[in-house]
Amino acid sequence: MLVRLLYCSRAVDSSAVAIESILAQSRQHNAISGITGILCYGEGVFLQCIEGGRMQVSGLFGTIQADPRHKDVALLLYEEIFERRFAGWSMGQVNATRLNQSVLLKYSELPVLDPYAVSGKVSLALLEDLAATAAICGRG
């Protein structure tokens, strides 16, 4: 059974090296585990959608919650799905600091990435918009 999980967290270390390390590790693990998804990072905040088998996604989320590189981990959305929306990515990356602020403003009160202030469905719509407009830095 396929599921989709959307969460947000704050980076403990927001250096480029630390963020790239997290992304590289997730791409390697996700390819082996059949997990696909998209990661948006900006201003110290991660917004990530992961899709795959129920046990694999649940296990990965447990690992993320225990990862000392993340804090304030919040589950935004969890649902059973018929098909993946981000099947083309082992982990696509969006750098929110390089986005047109009008895209962020479309989904929130202020032009900043703040998934803590909006619903999970709104955050998912933002990620879908970013994927559709080719704002993805890499497909992994």
Short mmCIF file of C-alpha atoms in Angstrom, two decimals:
data_model
loop_
_atom_site.label_atom_id
_atom_site.label_comp_id
_atom_site.label_asym_id
_atom_site.label_seq_id
_atom_site.Cartn_x
_atom_site.Cartn_y
_atom_site.Cartn_z
CA MET A 1 0.00 0.00 0.00
CA LEU A 2 1.30 3.43 -0.98
CA VAL A 3 1.19 6.37 1.43
CA ARG A 4 2.19 10.02 1.37
CA LEU A 5 3.63 11.78 4.41
CA LEU A 6 4.30 15.49 4.66
CA TYR A 7 6.29 16.96 7.53
CA CYS A 8 8.25 20.03 8.44
CA SER A 9 11.22 20.55 10.73
CA ARG A 10 13.89 23.07 11.57
CA ALA A 11 17.56 22.50 10.79
CA VAL A 12 19.86 22.34 13.80
CA ASP A 13 22.79 23.25 11.51
CA SER A 14 21.77 25.32 8.49
CA SER A 15 25.18 25.39 6.79
CA ALA A 16 25.30 24.40 3.13
CA VAL A 17 27.49 21.40 4.00
CA ALA A 18 25.00 20.10 6.59
CA ILE A 19 22.00 20.52 4.26
CA GLU A 20 23.79 18.82 1.37
CA SER A 21 24.74 15.94 3.69
CA ILE A 22 21.10 15.42 4.65
CA LEU A 23 20.04 15.50 1.00
CA ALA A 24 22.76 13.10 -0.16
CA GLN A 25 21.94 10.63 2.61
CA SER A 26 18.21 10.76 1.86
CA ARG A 27 18.76 10.19 -1.86
CA GLN A 28 20.90 7.13 -1.20
CA HIS A 29 18.52 5.62 1.36
CA ASN A 30 15.35 6.46 -0.56
CA ALA A 31 16.47 4.83 -3.79
CA ILE A 32 17.09 1.56 -1.94
CA SER A 33 13.79 1.78 -0.02
CA GLY A 34 11.55 2.72 -2.96
CA ILE A 35 10.79 6.12 -1.46
CA THR A 36 10.25 9.16 -3.66
CA GLY A 37 9.54 12.73 -2.74
CA ILE A 38 10.44 16.36 -2.71
CA LEU A 39 12.26 18.54 -0.20
CA CYS A 40 11.92 22.30 0.12
CA TYR A 41 14.44 24.09 2.30
CA GLY A 42 14.64 27.75 3.19
CA GLU A 43 15.40 29.99 6.15
CA GLY A 44 16.29 27.00 8.33
CA VAL A 45 13.01 25.17 7.62
CA PHE A 46 12.53 21.83 5.86
CA LEU A 47 9.25 20.96 4.17
CA GLN A 48 9.33 17.43 2.84
CA CYS A 49 6.88 15.08 1.16
CA ILE A 50 7.80 11.40 1.09
CA GLU A 51 5.90 8.69 -0.76
CA GLY A 52 6.24 4.93 -0.79
CA GLY A 53 5.22 1.79 1.04
CA ARG A 54 3.55 2.29 4.41
CA MET A 55 6.26 0.56 6.44
CA GLN A 56 9.12 2.25 4.58
CA VAL A 57 7.60 5.75 4.92
CA SER A 58 6.69 5.22 8.57
CA GLY A 59 10.18 3.92 9.33
CA LEU A 60 11.81 6.86 7.57
CA PHE A 61 9.66 9.35 9.48
CA GLY A 62 10.67 7.70 12.75
CA THR A 63 14.31 8.06 11.74
CA ILE A 64 13.80 11.74 10.90
CA GLN A 65 12.13 12.37 14.26
CA ALA A 66 15.14 10.85 16.04
CA ASP A 67 17.74 12.58 13.81
CA PRO A 68 19.68 15.17 15.86
CA ARG A 69 20.02 17.32 12.71
CA HIS A 70 16.28 18.07 12.88
CA LYS A 71 14.25 19.81 15.59
CA ASP A 72 10.58 20.79 15.92
CA VAL A 73 9.51 17.91 13.64
CA ALA A 74 5.78 18.23 12.88
CA LEU A 75 3.57 15.83 10.93
CA LEU A 76 1.47 17.88 8.50
CA LEU A 77 -0.29 15.22 6.41
CA TYR A 78 -0.46 11.44 6.18
CA GLU A 79 -2.68 9.68 3.65
CA GLU A 80 -3.11 6.51 1.66
CA ILE A 81 -2.65 7.17 -2.04
CA PHE A 82 -3.43 5.49 -5.35
CA GLU A 83 -0.36 6.88 -7.10
CA ARG A 84 2.70 8.95 -6.37
CA ARG A 85 2.81 12.65 -7.22
CA PHE A 86 6.60 12.82 -7.03
CA ALA A 87 7.49 9.48 -8.62
CA GLY A 88 10.22 11.02 -10.78
CA TRP A 89 12.37 11.97 -7.81
CA SER A 90 14.34 9.93 -5.32
CA MET A 91 14.41 13.31 -3.58
CA GLY A 92 13.90 16.50 -5.56
CA GLN A 93 15.18 19.65 -3.89
CA VAL A 94 13.78 23.17 -3.92
CA ASN A 95 15.88 25.99 -2.49
CA ALA A 96 13.23 28.37 -1.11
CA THR A 97 15.76 31.19 -0.78
CA ARG A 98 15.88 31.40 -4.59
CA LEU A 99 12.13 31.31 -5.20
CA ASN A 100 10.02 34.12 -6.51
CA GLN A 101 8.32 35.34 -3.34
CA SER A 102 4.98 35.57 -5.14
CA VAL A 103 4.89 31.75 -5.22
CA LEU A 104 5.21 31.62 -1.44
CA LEU A 105 2.71 34.48 -1.03
CA LYS A 106 0.19 32.53 -3.10
CA TYR A 107 -0.07 29.99 -0.24
CA SER A 108 0.48 32.03 2.93
CA GLU A 109 0.01 35.38 4.60
CA LEU A 110 3.66 36.35 4.19
CA PRO A 111 6.15 35.51 1.41
CA VAL A 112 8.17 33.14 3.60
CA LEU A 113 8.35 29.38 3.91
CA ASP A 114 6.43 28.68 7.13
CA PRO A 115 4.66 25.31 7.00
CA TYR A 116 3.97 25.62 10.73
CA ALA A 117 1.49 28.42 9.95
CA VAL A 118 -0.54 26.69 7.20
CA SER A 119 -2.36 23.40 6.75
CA GLY A 120 -0.75 20.27 5.40
CA LYS A 121 -2.92 20.47 2.27
CA VAL A 122 -1.70 24.01 1.61
CA SER A 123 1.92 22.89 2.03
CA LEU A 124 1.34 20.00 -0.38
CA ALA A 125 -0.20 22.39 -2.92
CA LEU A 126 2.92 24.58 -2.65
CA LEU A 127 5.19 21.60 -3.32
CA GLU A 128 3.06 20.54 -6.30
CA ASP A 129 3.22 24.07 -7.68
CA LEU A 130 7.00 24.12 -7.30
CA ALA A 131 7.30 20.78 -9.07
CA ALA A 132 4.98 21.89 -11.89
CA THR A 133 6.90 25.12 -12.45
CA ALA A 134 10.27 23.35 -12.59
CA ALA A 135 11.57 25.08 -9.47
CA ILE A 136 13.31 21.83 -8.52
CA CYS A 137 17.10 21.98 -8.16
CA GLY A 138 17.65 18.25 -8.68
CA ARG A 139 15.79 15.03 -9.21
CA GLY A 140 18.21 12.89 -7.28
#
